[in-house]
XYZ file of N, CA and C in Angstrom:
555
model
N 0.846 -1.176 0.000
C 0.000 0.000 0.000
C 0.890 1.237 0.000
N 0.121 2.291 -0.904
C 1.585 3.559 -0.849
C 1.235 4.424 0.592
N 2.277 4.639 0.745
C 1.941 5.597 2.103
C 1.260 6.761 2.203
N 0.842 7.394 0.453
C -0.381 8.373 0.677
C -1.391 7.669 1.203
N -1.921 6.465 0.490
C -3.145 6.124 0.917
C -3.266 5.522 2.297
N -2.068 4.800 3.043
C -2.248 5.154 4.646
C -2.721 6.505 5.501
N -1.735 7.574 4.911
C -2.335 8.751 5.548
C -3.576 8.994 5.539
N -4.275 8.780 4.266
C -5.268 9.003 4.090
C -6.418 8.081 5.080
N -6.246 6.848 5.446
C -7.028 6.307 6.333
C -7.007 6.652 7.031
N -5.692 6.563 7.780
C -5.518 7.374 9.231
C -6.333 8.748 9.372
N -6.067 9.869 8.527
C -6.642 10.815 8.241
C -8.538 11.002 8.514
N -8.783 9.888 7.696
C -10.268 9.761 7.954
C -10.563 9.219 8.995
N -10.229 7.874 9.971
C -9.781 7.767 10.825
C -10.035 8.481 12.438
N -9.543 9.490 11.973
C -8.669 10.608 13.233
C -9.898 11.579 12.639
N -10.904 12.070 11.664
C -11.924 12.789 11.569
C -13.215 12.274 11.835
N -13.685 11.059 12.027
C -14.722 10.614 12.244
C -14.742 9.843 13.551
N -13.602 10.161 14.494
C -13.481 9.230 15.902
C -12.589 10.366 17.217
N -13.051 9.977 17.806
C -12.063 10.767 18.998
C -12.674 9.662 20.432
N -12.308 10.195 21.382
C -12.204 9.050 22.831
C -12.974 9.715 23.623
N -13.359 10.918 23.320
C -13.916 12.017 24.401
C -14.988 11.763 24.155
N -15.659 11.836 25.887
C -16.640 11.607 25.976
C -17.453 11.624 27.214
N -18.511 11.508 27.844
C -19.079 11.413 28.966
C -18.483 10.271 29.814
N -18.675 9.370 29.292
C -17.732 8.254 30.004
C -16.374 8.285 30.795
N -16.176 8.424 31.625
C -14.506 8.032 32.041
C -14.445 7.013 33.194
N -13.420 7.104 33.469
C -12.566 5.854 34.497
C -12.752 6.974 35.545
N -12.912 6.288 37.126
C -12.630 6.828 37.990
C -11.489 6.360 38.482
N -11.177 7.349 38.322
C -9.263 7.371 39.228
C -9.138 6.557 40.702
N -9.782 6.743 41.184
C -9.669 6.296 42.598
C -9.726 4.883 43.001
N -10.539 4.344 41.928
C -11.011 2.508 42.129
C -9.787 1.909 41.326
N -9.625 0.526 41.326
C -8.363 -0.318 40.899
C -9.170 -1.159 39.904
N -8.231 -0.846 38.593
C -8.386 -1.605 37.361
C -7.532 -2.317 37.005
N -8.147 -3.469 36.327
C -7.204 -4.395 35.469
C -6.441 -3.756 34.047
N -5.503 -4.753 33.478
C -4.893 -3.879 32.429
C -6.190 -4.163 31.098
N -6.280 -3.096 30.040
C -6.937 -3.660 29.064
C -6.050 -4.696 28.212
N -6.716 -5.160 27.306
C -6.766 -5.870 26.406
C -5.514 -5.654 25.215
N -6.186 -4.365 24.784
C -4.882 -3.925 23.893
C -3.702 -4.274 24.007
N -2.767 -4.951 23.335
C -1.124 -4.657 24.034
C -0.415 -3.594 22.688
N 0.753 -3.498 23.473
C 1.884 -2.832 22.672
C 2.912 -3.277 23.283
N 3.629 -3.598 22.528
C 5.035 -4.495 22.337
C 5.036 -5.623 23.529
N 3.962 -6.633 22.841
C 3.340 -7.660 24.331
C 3.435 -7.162 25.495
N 2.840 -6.300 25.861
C 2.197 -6.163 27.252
C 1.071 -4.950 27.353
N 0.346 -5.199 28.092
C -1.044 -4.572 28.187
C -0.694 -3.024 27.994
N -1.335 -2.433 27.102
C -0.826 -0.870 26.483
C -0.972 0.004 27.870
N -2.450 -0.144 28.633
C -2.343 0.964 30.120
C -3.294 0.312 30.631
N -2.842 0.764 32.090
C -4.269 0.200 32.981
C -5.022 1.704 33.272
N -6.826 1.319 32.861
C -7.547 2.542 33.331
C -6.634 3.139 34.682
N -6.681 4.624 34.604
C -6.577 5.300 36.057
C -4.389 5.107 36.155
N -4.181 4.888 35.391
C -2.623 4.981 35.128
C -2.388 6.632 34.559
N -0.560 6.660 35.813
C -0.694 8.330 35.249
C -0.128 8.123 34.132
N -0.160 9.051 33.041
C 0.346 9.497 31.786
C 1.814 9.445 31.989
N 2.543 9.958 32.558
C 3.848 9.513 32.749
C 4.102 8.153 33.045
N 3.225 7.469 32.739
C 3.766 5.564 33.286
C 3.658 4.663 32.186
N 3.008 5.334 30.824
C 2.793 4.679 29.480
C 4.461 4.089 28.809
N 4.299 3.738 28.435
C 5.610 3.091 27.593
C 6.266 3.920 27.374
N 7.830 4.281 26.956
C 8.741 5.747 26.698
C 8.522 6.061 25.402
N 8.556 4.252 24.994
C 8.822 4.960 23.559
C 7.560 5.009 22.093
N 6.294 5.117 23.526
C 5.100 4.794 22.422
C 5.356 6.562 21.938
N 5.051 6.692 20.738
C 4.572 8.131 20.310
C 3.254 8.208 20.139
N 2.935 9.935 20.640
C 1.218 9.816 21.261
C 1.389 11.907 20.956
N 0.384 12.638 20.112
C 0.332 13.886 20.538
C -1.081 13.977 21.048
N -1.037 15.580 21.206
C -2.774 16.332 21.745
C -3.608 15.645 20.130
N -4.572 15.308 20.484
C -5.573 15.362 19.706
C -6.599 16.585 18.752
N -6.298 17.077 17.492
C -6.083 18.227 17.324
C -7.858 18.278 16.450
N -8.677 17.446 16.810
C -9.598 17.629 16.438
C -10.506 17.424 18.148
N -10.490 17.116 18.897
C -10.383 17.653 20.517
C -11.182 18.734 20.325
N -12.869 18.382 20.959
C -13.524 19.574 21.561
C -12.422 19.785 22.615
N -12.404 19.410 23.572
C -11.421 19.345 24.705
C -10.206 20.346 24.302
N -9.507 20.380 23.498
C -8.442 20.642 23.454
C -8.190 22.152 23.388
N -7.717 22.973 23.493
C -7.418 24.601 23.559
C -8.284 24.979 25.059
N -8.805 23.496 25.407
C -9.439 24.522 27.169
C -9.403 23.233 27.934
N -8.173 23.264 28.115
C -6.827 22.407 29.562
C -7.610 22.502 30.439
N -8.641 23.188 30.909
C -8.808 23.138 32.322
C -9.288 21.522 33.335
N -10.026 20.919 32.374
C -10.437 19.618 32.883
C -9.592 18.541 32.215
N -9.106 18.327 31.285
C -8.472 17.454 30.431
C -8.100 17.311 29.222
N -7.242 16.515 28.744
C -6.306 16.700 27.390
C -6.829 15.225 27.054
N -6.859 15.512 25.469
C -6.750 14.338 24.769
C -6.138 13.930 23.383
N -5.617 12.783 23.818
C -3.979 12.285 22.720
C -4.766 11.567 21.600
N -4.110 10.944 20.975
C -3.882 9.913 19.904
C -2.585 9.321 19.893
N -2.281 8.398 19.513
C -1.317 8.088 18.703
C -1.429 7.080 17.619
N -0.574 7.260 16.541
C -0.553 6.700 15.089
C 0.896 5.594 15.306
N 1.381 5.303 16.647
C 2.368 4.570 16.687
C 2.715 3.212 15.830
N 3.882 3.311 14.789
C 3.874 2.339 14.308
C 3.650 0.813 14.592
N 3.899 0.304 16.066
C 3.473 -0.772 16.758
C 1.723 -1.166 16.251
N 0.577 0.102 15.916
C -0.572 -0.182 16.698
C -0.660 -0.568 14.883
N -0.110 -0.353 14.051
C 0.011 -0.496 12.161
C 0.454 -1.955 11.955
N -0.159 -2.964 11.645
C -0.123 -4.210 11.008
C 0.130 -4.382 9.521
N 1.394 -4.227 9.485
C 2.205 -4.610 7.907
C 1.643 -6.327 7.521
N 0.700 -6.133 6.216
C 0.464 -7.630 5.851
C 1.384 -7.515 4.615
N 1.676 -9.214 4.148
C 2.074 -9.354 2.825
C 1.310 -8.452 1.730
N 0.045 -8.582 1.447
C -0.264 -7.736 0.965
C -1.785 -6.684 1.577
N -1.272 -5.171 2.042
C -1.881 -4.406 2.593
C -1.599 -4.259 3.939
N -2.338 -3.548 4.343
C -1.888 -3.015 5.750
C -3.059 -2.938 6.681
N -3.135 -2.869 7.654
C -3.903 -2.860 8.716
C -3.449 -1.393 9.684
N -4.227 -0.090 9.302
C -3.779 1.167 9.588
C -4.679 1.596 11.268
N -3.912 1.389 12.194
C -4.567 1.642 13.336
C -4.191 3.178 13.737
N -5.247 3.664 14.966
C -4.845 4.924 15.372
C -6.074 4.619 17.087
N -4.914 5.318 18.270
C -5.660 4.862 19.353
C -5.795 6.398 19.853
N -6.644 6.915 20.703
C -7.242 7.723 21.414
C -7.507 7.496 23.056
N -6.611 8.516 23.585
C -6.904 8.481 25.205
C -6.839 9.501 25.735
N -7.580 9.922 26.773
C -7.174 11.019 27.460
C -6.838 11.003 28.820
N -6.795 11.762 29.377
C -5.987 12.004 30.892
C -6.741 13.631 31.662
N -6.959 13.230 32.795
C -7.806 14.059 33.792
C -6.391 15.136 34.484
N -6.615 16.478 34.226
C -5.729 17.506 34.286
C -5.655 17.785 36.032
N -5.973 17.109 36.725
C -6.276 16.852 37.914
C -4.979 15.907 38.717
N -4.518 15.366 37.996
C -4.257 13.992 38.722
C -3.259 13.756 37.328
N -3.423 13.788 36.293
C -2.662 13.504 34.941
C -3.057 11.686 34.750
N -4.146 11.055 35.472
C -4.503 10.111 35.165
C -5.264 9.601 33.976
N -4.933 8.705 33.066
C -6.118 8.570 31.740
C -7.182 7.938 32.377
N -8.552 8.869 31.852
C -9.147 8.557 32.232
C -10.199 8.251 30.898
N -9.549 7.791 29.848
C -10.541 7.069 28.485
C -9.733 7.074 27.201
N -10.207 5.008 26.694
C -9.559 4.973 25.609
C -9.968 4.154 24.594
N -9.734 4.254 23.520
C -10.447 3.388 22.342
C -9.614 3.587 21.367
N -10.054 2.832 20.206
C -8.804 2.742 19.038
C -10.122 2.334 18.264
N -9.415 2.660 16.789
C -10.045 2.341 15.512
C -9.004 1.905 14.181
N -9.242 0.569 14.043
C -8.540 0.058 12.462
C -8.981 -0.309 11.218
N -8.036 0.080 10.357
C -9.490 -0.053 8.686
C -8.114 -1.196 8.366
N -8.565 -2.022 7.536
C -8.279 -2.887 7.068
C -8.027 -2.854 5.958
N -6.850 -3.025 4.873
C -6.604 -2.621 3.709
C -6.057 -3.947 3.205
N -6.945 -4.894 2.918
C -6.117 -6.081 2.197
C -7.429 -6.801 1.086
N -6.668 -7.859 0.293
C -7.239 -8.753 -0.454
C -8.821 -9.150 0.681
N -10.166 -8.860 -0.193
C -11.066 -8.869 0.408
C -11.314 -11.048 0.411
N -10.781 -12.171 -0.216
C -11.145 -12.956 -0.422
C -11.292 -13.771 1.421
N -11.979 -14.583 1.540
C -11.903 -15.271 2.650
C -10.355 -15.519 3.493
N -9.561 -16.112 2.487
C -8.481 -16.928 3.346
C -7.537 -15.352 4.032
N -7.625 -14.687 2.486
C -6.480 -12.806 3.004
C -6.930 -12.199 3.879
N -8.470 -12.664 4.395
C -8.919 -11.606 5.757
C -8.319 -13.017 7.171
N -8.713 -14.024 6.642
C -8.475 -14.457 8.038
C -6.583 -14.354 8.281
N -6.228 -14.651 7.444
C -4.691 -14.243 7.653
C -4.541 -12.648 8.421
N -5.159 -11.823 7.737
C -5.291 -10.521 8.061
C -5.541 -10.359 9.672
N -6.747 -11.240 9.827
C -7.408 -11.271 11.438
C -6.352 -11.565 12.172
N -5.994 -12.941 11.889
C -4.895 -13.985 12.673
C -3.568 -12.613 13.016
N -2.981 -12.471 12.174
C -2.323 -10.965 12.512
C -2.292 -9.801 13.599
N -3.204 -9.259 13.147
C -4.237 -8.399 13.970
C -3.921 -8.526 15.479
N -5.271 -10.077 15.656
C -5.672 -10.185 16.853
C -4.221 -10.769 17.761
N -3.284 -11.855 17.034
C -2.014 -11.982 17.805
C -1.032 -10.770 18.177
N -1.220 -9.648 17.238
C -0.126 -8.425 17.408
C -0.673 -7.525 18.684
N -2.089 -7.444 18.326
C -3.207 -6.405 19.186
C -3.942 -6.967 20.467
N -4.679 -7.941 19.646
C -5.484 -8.574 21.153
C -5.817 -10.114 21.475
N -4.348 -10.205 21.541
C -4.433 -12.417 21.802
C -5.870 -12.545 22.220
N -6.510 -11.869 23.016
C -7.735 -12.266 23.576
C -8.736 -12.556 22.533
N -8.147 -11.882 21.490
C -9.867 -12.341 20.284
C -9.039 -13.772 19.459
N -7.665 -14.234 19.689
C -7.066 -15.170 19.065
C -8.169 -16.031 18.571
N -8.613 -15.851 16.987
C -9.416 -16.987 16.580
C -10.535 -16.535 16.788
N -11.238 -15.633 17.118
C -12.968 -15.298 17.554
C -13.330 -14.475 16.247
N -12.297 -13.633 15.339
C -12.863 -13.054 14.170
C -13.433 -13.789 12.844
N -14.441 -13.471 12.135
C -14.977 -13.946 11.374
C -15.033 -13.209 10.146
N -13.888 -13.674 9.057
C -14.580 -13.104 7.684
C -15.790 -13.060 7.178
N -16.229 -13.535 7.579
C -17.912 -13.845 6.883
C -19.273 -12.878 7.085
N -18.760 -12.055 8.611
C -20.017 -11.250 8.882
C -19.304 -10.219 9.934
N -20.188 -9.283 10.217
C -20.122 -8.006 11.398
C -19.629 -8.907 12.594
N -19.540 -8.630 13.159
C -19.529 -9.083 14.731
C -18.798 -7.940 15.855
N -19.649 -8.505 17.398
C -19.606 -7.891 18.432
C -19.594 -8.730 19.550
N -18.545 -8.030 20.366
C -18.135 -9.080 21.404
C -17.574 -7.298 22.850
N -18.696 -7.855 23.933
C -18.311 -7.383 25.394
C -17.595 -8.351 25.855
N -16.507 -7.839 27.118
C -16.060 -8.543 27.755
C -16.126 -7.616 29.281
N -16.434 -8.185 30.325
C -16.764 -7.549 31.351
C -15.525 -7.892 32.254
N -14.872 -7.118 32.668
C -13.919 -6.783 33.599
C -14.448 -6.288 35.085
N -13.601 -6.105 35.833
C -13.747 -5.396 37.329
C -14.019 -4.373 37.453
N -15.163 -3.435 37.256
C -14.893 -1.976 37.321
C -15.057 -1.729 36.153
N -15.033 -2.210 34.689
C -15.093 -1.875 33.331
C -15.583 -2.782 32.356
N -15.939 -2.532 31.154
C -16.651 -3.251 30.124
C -15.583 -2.688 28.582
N -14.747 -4.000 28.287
C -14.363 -3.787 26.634
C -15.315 -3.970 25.762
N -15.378 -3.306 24.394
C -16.364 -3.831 23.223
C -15.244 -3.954 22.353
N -15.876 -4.772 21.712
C -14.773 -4.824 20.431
C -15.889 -4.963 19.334
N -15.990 -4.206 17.710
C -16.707 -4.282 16.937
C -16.375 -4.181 15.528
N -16.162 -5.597 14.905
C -15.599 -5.508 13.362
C -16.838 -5.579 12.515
N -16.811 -4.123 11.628
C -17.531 -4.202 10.741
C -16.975 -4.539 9.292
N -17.970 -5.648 8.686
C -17.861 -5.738 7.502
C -18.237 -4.362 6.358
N -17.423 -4.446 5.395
C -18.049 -3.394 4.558
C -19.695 -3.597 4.058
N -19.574 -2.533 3.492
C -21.698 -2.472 3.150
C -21.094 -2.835 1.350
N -20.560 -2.150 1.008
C -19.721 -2.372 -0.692
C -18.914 -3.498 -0.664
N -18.806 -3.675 -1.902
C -17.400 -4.489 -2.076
C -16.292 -3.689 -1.915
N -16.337 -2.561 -2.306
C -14.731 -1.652 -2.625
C -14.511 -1.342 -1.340
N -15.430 -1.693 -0.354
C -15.156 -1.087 1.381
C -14.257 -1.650 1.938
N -13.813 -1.152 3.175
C -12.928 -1.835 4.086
C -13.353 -1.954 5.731
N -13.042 -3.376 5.926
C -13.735 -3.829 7.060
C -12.704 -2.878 7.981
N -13.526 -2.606 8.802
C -12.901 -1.954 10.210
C -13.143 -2.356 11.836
N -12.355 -2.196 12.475
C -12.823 -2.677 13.972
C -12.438 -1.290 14.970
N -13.239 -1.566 15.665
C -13.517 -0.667 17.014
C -13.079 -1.103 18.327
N -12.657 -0.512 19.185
C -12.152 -0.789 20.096
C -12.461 0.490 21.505
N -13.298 -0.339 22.194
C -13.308 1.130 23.490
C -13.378 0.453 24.939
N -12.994 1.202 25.973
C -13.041 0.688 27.273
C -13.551 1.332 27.802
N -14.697 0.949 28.540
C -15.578 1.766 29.283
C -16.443 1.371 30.799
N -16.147 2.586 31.598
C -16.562 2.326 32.807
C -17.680 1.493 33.232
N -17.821 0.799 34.277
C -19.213 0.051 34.394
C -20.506 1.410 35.122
């Protein structure tokens, strides 16, 4: 895939999604790590300060952020880190994650991710595609994705609820995408 047309997902991506929201983590209660990893191990635990994320994940302000230009309650990131980008033989798997952090405490207090899928639409190139994916991103779906249809899967944690949601395209020329959010109980 040429790297305009990555930007360009990402791009759309990062205009039709952000993390902000009514929802957050309360800081004060004890969470498990999510699901997500980066570089095998759980990317953050809800209610983790911002200074405790990985050194070398890259993450800026979120520049489409109602939030953003008024700090007073909280900031919110993204990052396009090459880790969260699934290089296939052929096509790519273009991720981009969203979190923010309570200006209070510098604790994140909300996060979700979104990936479009850029490969050979035939049966066997998506499940290769999946198999990928879910071993790089979330061993936990190891084997639960399905080329064949939409699907949705909660998983209920201590204190929190993951969704995970791969949509099939509505076209042929579409690209399946999955969702990813963690959210308070």
């Amino acid at each position: 895939m040429k790297p305009e047309t990555l930007a360009l997902f990402v791009f759309l991506l990062l205009l039709i999604t952000s993390c902000s929201n009514k929802e957050e983590f309360d800081v004060s209660k004890e969470y498990s790590p999510i699901s997500l990893m980066y570089k095998e191990k759980p990317f953050l635990t809800p209610g983790q300060k911002l200074e405790d994320l990985d050194a070398e994940l890259s993450y800026r302000l979120d520049p489409m952020s109602h939030e953003n230009g008024n700090f007073k309650h909280k900031k919110d990131f993204l990052s396009t880190d090459d880790y969260f980008t699934v290089q296939l033989d052929i096509g790519v798997i273009g991720g981009i994650v969203f979190f923010h952090s309570d200006n209070s405490n510098n604790r994140i207090t909300g996060i979700s991710g979104n990936w479009t899928f850029s490969t050979d639409k035939d049966s066997l190139s998506l499940q290769v595609a999946f198999d990928q994916f879910t071993h790089r991103l979330f061993p936990i779906l190891n084997e639960k994705l399905d080329s064949k249809r939409s699907w949705n899967l909660e998983i209920d944690k201590i204190n929190y609820t993951e969704t995970f949601k791969l949509i099939k395209p509505e076209e042929e020329y579409g690209f399946w995408k999955f969702y990813y959010k963690a959210h308070p109980k």
